[in-house]
mmCIF file of C-alpha atoms in Angstrom:
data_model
loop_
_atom_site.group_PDB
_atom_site.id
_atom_site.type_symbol
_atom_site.label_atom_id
_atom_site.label_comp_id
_atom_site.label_asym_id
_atom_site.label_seq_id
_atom_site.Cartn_x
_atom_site.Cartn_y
_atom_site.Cartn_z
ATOM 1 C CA UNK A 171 9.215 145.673 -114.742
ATOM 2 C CA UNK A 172 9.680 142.394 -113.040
ATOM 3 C CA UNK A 173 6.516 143.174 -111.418
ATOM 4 C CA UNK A 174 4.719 143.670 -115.155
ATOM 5 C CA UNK A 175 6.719 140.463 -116.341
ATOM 6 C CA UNK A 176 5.125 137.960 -113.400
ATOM 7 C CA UNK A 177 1.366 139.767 -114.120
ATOM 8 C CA UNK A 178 1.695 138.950 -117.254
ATOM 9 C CA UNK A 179 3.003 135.424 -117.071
ATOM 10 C CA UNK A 180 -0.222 134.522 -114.531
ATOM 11 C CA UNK A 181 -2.305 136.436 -117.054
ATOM 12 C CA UNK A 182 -1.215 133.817 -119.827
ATOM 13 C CA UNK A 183 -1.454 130.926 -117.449
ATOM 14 C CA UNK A 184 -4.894 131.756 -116.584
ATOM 15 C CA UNK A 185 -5.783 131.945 -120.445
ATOM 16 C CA UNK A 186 -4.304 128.640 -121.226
ATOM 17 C CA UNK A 187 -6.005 127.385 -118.399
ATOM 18 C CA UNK A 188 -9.442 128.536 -118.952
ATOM 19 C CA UNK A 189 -8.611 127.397 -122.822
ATOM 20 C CA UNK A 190 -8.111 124.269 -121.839
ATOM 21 C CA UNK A 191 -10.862 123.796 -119.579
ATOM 22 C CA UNK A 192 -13.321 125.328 -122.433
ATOM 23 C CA UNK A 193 -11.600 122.600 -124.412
ATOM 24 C CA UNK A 194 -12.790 120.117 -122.414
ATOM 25 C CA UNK A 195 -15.596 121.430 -121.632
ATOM 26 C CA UNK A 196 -16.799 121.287 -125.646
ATOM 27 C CA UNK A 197 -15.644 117.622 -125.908
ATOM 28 C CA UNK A 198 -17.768 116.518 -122.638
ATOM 29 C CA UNK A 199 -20.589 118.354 -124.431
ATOM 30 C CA UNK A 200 -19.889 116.904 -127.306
ATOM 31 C CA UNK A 201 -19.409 113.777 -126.176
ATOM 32 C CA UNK A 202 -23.402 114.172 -124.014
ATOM 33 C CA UNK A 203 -24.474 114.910 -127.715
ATOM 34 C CA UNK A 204 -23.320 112.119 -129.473
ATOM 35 C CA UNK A 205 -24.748 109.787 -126.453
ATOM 36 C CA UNK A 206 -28.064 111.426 -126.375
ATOM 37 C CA UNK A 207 -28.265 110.683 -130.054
ATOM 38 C CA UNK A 208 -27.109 107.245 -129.897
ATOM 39 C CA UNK A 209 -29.890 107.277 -126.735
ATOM 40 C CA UNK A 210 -32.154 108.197 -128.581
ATOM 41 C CA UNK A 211 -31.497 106.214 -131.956
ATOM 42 C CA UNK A 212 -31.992 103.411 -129.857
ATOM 43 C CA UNK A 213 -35.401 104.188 -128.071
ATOM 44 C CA UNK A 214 -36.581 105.211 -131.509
ATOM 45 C CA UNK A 215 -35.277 102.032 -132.992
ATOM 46 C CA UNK A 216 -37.222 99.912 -130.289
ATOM 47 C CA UNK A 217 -40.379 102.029 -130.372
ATOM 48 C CA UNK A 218 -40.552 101.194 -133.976
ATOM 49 C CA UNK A 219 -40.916 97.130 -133.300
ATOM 50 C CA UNK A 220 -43.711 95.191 -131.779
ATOM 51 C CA UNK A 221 -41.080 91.810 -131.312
ATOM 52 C CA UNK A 222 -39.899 92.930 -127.967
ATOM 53 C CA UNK A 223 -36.020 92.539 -128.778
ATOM 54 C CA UNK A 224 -33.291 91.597 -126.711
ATOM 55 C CA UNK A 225 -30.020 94.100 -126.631
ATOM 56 C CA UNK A 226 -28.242 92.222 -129.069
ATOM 57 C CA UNK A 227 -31.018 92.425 -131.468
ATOM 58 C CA UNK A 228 -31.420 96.268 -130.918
ATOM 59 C CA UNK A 229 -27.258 96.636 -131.266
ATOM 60 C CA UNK A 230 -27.495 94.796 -134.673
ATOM 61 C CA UNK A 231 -30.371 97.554 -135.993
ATOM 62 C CA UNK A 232 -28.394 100.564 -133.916
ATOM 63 C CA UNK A 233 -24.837 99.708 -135.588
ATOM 64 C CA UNK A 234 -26.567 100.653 -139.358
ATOM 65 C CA UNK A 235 -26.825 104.172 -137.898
ATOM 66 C CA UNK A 236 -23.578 103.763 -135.582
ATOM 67 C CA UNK A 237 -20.889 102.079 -136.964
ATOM 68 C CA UNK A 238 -18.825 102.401 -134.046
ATOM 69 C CA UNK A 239 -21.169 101.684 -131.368
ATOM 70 C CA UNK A 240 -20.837 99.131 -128.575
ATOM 71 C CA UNK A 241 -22.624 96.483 -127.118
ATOM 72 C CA UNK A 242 -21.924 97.657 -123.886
ATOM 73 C CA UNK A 243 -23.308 101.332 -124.705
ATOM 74 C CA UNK A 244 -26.556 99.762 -125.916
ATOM 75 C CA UNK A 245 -26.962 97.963 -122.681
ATOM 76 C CA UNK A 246 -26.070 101.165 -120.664
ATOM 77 C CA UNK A 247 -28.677 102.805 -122.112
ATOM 78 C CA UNK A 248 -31.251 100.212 -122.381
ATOM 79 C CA UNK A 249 -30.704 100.575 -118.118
ATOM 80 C CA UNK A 250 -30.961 104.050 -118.220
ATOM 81 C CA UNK A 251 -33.796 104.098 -120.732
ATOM 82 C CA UNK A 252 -35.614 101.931 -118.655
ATOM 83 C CA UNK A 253 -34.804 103.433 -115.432
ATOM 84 C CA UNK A 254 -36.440 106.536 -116.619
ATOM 85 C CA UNK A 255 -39.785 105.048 -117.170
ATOM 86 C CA UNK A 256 -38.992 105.430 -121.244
ATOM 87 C CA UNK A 257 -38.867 102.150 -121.863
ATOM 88 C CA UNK A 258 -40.044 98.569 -120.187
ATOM 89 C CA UNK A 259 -37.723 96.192 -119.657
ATOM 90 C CA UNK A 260 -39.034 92.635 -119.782
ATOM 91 C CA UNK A 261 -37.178 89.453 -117.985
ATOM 92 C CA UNK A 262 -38.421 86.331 -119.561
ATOM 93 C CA UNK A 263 -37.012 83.764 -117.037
ATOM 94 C CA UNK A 264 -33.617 81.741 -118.347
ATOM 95 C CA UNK A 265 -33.946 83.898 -121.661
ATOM 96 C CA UNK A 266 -32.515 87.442 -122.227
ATOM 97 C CA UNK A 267 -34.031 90.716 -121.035
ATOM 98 C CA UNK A 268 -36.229 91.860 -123.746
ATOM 99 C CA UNK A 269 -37.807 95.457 -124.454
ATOM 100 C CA UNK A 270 -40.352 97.050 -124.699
ATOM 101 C CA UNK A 271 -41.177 100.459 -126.414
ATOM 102 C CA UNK A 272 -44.406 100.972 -125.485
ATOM 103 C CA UNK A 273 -45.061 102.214 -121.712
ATOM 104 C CA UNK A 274 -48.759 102.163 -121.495
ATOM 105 C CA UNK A 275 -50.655 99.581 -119.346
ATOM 106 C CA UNK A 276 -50.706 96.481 -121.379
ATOM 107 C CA UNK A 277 -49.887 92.566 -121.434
ATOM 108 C CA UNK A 278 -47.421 90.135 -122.679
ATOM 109 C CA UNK A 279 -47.602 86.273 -123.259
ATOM 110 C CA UNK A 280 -43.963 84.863 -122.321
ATOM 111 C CA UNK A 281 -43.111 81.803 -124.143
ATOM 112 C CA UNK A 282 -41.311 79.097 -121.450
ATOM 113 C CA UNK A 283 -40.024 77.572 -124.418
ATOM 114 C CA UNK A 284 -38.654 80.213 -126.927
ATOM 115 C CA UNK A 285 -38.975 83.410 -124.991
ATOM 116 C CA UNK A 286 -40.260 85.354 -127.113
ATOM 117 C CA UNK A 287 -42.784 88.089 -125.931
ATOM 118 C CA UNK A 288 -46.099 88.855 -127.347
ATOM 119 C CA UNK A 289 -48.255 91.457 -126.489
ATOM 120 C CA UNK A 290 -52.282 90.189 -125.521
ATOM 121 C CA UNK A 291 -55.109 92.000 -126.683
ATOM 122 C CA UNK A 292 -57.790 91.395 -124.517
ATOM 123 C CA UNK A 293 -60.529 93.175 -122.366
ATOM 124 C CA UNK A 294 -60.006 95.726 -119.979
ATOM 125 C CA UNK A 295 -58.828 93.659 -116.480
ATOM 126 C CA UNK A 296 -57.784 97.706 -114.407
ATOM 127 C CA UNK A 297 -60.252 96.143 -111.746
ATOM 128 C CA UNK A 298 -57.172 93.787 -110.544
ATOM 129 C CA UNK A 299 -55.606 97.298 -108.866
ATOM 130 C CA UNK A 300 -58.640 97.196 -106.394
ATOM 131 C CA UNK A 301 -58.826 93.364 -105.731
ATOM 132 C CA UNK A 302 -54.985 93.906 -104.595
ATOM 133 C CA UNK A 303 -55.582 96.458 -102.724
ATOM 134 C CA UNK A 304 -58.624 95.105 -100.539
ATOM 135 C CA UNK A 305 -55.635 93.667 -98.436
ATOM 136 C CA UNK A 306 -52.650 96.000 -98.463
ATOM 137 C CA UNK A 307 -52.169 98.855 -96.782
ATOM 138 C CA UNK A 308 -50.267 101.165 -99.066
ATOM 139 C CA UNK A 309 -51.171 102.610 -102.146
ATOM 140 C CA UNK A 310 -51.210 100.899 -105.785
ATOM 141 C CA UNK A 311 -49.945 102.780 -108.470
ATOM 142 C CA UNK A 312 -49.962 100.672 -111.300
ATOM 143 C CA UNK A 313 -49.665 96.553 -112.237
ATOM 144 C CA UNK A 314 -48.127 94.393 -115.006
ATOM 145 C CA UNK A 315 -49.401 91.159 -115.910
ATOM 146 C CA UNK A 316 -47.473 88.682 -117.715
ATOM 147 C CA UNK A 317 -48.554 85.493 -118.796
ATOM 148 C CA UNK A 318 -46.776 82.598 -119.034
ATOM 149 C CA UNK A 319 -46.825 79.550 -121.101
ATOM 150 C CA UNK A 320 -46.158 77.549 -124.353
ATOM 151 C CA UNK A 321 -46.334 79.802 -127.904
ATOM 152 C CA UNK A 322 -48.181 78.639 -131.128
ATOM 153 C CA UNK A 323 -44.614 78.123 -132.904
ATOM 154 C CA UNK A 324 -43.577 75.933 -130.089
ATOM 155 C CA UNK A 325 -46.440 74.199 -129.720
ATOM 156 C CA UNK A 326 -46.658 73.122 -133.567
ATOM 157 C CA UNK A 327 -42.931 72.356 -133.782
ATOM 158 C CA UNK A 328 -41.880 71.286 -130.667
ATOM 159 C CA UNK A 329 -38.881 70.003 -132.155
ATOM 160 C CA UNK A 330 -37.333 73.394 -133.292
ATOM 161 C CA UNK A 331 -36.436 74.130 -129.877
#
C-alpha cells in the first residue's frame, strides 16, 4: 500500500509538472506569435513607404495596430529585421537611422542638412563592382552608393533648418 501511495504521488507530480511546463510552453509560443506579428506589422508597415522613416516614425504607424507596443520592441526588431537581410538600415550621419523596405540594389541622396533620404533614379552604374575589384583580392558581392549633399527643401528654405 505504501508502496501504491508513493507511485502514485510521483505519478501526480510528474503530471503537474509536465502541465506546467506545457503551460509554459503555450505562452512562449504564444508569446513568438504575437512578436512575429508585431515583426511583421512592422516590415509591412515600412515596405509600404518610400520616405525612409526613422524608428520613431515607424512606432507612431505600428502603435494604430498595437496599442501596447514599445519603442524598444520596434527598435529590436528593426535590428533583427535588418540583420536578416529583410530590411536596409540607413545611417544618415548626426541624424537617426532610417529604413529602408526595399532590398534591391538601388541609391539614396542623404540630405547633410535635414536627413532625409531619397531614393535616385538614374542609369544603371553595376560596372562600379568591377572597377573595385581591379585592386582587391577577395570577392565583391554587392555595393551601396549613397550620395551626399544639400536637398531641394533645404536648399530653397535654408532657414527652416
Amino acid at each position: 500500500v505504501l508502496a501504491f501511495a508513493l507511485f502514485t504521488i510521483t505519478v501526480l507530480k510528474l503530471i503537474k509538472k509536465n502541465y506546467y511546463n506545457e503551460k509554459k510552453e503555450k505562452k512562449k509560443n504564444m508569446l513568438k506569435l504575437k512578436h512575429k506579428r508585431q515583426r511583421e506589422s512592422i516590415k509591412v508597415c515600412l515596405q509600404g513607404r518610400k520616405d525612409h522613416p526613422t524608428a520613431d516614425m515607424l512606432y507612431t504607424d505600428v502603435r494604430k495596430e498595437f496599442p501596447n507596443i514599445s519603442l524598444g520592441t520596434v527598435y529590436r526588431n528593426l535590428s533583427l529585421l535588418s540583420e536578416l537581410g529583410e530590411i536596409k538600415r540607413l545611417t544618415t550621419g548626426d541624424g537617426p537611422d532610417r529604413f529602408d523596405g526595399d532590398t534591391s540594389t538601388h541609391h539614396h541622396f542623404i540630405c547633410r542638412k535635414c536627413h532625409c533620404v531619397t531614393d535616385l533614379t538614374m542609369r544603371d552604374i553595376s560596372e562600379i563592382k568591377n572597377v573595385a575589384a581591379e585592386n582587391f583580392r577577395g570577392t565583391i558581392e554587392d555595393y551601396s552608393v549613397n550620395f551626399y549633399g544639400i536637398c531641394e527643401n533645404c536648399k530653397n528654405h535654408p532657414g527652416n533648418v
